[in-house]
Short mmCIF file of C-alpha atoms and ligand atoms in Angstrom, two decimals:
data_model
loop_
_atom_site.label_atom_id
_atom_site.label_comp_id
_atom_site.label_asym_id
_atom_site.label_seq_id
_atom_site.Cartn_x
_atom_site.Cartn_y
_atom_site.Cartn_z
CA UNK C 72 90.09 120.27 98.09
CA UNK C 73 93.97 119.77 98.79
CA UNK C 74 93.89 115.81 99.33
CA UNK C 75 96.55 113.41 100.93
CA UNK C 76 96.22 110.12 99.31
CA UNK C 77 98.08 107.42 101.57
CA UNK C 78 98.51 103.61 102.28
CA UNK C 79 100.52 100.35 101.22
CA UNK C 80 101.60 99.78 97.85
CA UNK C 81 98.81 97.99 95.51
CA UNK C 82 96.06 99.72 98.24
CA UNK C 83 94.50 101.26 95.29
CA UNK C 84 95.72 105.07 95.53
CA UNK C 85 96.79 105.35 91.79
CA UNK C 86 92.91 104.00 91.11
CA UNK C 87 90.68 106.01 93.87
CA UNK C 88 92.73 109.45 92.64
CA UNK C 89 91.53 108.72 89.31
CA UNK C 90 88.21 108.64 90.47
CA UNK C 91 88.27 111.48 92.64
CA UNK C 92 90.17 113.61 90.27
CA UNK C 93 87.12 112.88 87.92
CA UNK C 94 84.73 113.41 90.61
CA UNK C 95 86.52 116.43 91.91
CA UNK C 96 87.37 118.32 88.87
CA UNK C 97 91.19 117.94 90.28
CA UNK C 98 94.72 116.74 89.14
CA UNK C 99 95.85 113.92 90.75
CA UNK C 100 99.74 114.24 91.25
CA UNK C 101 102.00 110.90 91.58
CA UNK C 102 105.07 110.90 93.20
CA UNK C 103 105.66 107.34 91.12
CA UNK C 104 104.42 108.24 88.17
CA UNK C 105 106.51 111.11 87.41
CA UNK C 106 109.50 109.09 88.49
CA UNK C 107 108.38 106.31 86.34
CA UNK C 108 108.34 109.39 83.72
CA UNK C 109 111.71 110.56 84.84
CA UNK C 110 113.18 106.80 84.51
CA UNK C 111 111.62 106.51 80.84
CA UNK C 112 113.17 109.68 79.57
CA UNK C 113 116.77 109.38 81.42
CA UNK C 114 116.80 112.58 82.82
CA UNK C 115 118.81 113.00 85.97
CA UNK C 116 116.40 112.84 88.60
CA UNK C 117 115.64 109.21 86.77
CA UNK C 118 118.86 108.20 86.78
CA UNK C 119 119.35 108.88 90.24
CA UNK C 120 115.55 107.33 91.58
CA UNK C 121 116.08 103.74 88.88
CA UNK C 122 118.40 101.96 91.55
CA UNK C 123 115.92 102.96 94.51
CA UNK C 124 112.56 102.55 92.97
CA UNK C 125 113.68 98.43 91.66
CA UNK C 126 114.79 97.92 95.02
CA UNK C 127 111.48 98.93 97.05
CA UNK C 128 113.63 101.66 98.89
CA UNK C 129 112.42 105.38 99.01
CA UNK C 130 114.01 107.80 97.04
CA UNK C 131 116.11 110.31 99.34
CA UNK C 132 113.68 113.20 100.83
CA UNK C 133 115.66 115.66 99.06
CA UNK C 134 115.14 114.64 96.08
CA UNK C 135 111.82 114.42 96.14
CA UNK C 136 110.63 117.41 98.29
CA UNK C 137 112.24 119.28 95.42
CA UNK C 138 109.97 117.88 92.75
CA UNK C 139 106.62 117.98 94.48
CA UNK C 140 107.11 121.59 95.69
CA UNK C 141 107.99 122.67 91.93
CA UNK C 142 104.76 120.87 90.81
CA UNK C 143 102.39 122.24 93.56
CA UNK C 144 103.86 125.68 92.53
CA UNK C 145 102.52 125.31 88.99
CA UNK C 146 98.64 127.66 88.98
CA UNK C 147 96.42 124.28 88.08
CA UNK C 148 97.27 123.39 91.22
CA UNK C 149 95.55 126.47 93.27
CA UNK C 150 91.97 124.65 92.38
CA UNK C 151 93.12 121.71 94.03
CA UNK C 152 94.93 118.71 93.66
CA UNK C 153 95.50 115.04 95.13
CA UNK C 154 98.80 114.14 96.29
CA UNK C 155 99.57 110.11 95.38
CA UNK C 156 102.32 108.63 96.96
CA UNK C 157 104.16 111.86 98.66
CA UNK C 158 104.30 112.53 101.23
CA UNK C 159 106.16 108.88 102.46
CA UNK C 160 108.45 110.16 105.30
CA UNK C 161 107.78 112.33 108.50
CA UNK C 162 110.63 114.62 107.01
CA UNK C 163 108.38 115.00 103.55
CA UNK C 164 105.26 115.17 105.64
CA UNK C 165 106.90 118.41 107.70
CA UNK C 166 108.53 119.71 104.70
CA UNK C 167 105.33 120.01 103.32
CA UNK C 168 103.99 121.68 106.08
CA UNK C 169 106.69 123.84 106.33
CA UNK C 170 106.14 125.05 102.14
CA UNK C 171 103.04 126.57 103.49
CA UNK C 172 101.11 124.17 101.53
CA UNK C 173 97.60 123.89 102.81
CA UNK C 174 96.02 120.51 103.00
CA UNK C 175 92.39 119.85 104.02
CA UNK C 176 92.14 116.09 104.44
CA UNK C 177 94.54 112.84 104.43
CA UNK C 178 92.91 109.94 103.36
CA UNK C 179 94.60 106.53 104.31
CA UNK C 180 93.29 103.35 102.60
CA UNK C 181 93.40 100.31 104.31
CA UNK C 182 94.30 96.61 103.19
CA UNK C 183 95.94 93.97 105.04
CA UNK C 184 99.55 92.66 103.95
CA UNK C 185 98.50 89.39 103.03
CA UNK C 186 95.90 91.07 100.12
CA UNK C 187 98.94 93.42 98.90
CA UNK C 188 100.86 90.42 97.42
CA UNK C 189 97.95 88.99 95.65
CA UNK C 190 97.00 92.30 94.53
CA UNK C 191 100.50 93.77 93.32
CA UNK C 192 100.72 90.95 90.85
CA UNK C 193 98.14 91.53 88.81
CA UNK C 194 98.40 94.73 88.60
CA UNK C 195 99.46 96.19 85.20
CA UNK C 196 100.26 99.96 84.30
CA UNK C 197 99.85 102.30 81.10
CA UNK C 198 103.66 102.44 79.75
CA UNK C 199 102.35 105.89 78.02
CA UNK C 200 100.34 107.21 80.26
CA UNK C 201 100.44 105.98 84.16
CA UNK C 202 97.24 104.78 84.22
CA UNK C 203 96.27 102.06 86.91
CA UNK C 204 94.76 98.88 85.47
CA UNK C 205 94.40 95.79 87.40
CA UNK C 206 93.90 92.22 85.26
CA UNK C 207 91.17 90.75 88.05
CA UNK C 208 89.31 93.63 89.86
CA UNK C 209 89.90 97.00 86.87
CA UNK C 210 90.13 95.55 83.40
CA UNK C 211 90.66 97.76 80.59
CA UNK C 212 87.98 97.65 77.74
CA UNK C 213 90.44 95.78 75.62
CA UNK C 214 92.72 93.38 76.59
CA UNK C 215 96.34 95.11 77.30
CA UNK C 216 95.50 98.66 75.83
CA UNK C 217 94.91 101.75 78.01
CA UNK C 218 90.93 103.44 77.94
CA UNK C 219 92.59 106.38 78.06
CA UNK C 220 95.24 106.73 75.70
CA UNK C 221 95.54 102.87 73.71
CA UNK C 222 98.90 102.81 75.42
CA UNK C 223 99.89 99.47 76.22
CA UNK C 224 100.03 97.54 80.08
CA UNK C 225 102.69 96.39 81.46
CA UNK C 226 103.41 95.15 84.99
CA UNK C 227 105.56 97.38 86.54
CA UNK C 228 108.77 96.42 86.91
CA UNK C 229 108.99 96.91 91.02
CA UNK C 230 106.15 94.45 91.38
CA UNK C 231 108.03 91.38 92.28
CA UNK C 232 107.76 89.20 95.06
CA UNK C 233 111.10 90.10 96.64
CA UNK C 234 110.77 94.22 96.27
CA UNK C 235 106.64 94.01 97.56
CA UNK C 236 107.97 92.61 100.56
CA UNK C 237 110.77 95.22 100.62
CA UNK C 238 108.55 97.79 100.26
CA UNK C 239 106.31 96.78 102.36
CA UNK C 240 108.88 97.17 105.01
CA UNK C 241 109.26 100.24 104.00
CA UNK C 242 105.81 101.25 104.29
CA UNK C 243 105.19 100.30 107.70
CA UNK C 244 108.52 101.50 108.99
CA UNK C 245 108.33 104.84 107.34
CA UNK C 246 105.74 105.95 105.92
CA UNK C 247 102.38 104.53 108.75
CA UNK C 248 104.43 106.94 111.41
CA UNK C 249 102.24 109.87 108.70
CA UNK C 250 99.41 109.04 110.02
CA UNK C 251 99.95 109.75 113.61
CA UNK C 252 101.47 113.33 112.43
CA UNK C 253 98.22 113.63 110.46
CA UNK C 254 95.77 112.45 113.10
CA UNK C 255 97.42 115.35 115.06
CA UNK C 256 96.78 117.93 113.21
CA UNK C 257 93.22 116.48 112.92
CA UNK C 258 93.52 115.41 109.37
CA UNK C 259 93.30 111.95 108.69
CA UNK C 260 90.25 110.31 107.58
CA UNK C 261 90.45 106.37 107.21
CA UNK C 262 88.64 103.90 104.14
CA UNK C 263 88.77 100.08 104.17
CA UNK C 264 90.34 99.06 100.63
CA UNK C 265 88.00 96.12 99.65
CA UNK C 266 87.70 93.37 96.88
CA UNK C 267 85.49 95.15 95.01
CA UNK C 268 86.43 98.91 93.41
CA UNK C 269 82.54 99.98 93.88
CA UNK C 270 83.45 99.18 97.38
CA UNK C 271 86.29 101.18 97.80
CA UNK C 272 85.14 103.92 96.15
CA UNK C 273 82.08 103.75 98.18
CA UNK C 274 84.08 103.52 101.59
CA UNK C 275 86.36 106.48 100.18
CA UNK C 276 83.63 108.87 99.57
CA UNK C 277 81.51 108.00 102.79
CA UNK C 278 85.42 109.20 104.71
CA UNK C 279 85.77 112.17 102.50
CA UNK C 280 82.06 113.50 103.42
CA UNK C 281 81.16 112.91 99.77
CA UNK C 282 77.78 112.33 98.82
CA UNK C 283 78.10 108.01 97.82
P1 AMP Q 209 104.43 104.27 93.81
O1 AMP Q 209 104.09 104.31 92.37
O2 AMP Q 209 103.75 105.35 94.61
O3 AMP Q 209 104.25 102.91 94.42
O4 AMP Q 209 106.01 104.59 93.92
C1 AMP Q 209 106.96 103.73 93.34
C2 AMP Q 209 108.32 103.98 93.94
O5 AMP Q 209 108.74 105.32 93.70
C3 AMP Q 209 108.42 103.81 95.45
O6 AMP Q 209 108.60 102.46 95.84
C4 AMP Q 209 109.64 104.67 95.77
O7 AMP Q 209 110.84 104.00 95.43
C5 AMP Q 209 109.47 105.84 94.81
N1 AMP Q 209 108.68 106.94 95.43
C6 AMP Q 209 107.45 107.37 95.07
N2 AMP Q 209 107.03 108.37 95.86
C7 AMP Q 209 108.03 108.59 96.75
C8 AMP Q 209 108.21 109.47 97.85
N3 AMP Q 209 107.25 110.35 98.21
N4 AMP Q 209 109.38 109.40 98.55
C9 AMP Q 209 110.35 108.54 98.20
N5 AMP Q 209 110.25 107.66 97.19
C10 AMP Q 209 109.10 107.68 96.46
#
């Protein structure tokens, strides 16, 4: 399955691809992630995303178009993969198109504004790793260290008040057109993000045609 992961920041995308990437026996590929990666080790495409990403604002199409189509090119991805974060812009959602890329479903998760802010700040983040933790709802086994790796959490550093609400602009200026252009093409699928993660996940497999 080629799989659209969409919706507001703090919706739970980084957590449900997890999941399904588990379930599915497929990569999950994060648009913020690897330019959380990119910021870490300085390269250029870091340099250039740092001033965007702390202000809530999207990195420029171009930019990363470029990146996803080099990683969807590598041969894990022919068994599949989940697309987290990207695409955010009717131009990225046609470029996409346009690469030839074939997806099968787009999956939008939906929470209301008001739960994002609550949400967002307690959310913490692998520093080694990328993996989503969350201090209330998805606590790691031990306090501050990553199941996955022992990494250590950290809140990530575009989860304050003033950039949420920027990019939560953002989000319903840009990036909710998608689902129209989706809906179209007879793509999108919808899940209700809920307090619970056995919830979500629950909602998210009953859209997906998965077996809950
Ligand atoms: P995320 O981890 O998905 O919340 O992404 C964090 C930040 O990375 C976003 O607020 C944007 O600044 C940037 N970003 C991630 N994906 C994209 C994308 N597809 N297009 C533009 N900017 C992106």
């Amino acid at each position: 399955m080629n799989l659209v992961l969409m919706g507001p920041p703090g919706a739970g995308k980084g957590t449900q691809g997890e999941i399904l990437s588990k379930r599915l026996g497929i990569d999950t590929i994060s648009t913020g992630v690897m330019l959380r990666t990119a910021i870490k080790e300085q390269t250029e495409v870091g340099k250039l995303a740092e001033g965007y990403i702390n202000e809530g604002k999207l990195v420029p199409d171009d930019v990363i178009v470029k990146i996803v189509k080099e990683r969807l090119a590598k041969p894990d991805c022919a068994n599949g993969f989940i697309l987290d974060g990207f695409p955010r812009t009717t131009a990225q959602a046609e470029a996409l198109t346009k690469s030839g890329v074939r997806i099968d479903k787009v999956l939008s998760l939906e929470v209301d504004d008001e739960k994002i802010v609550e949400r967002l700040s307690s959310r913490r983040e692998c520093s080694k790793c990328g993996a989503p933790y969350n201090v209330i709802s998805n606590k790691p086994a031990q306090e501050g260290k990553c199941d996955k790796c022992g990494g250590e959490l950290i809140q990530r550093a575009d989860d304050t008040p003033e950039t949420i609400k920027n990019r939560l602009n953002v989000y319903h200026e840009q990036t909710e057109p998608i689902k129209a252009y989706y809906d179209k093409l007879g793509l999108l699928v919808t899940a209700k993000g809920e307090e619970k993660l056995e919830d979500t996940t629950a909602n998210v497999a009953k859209a997906l045609g998965l077996e809950v």
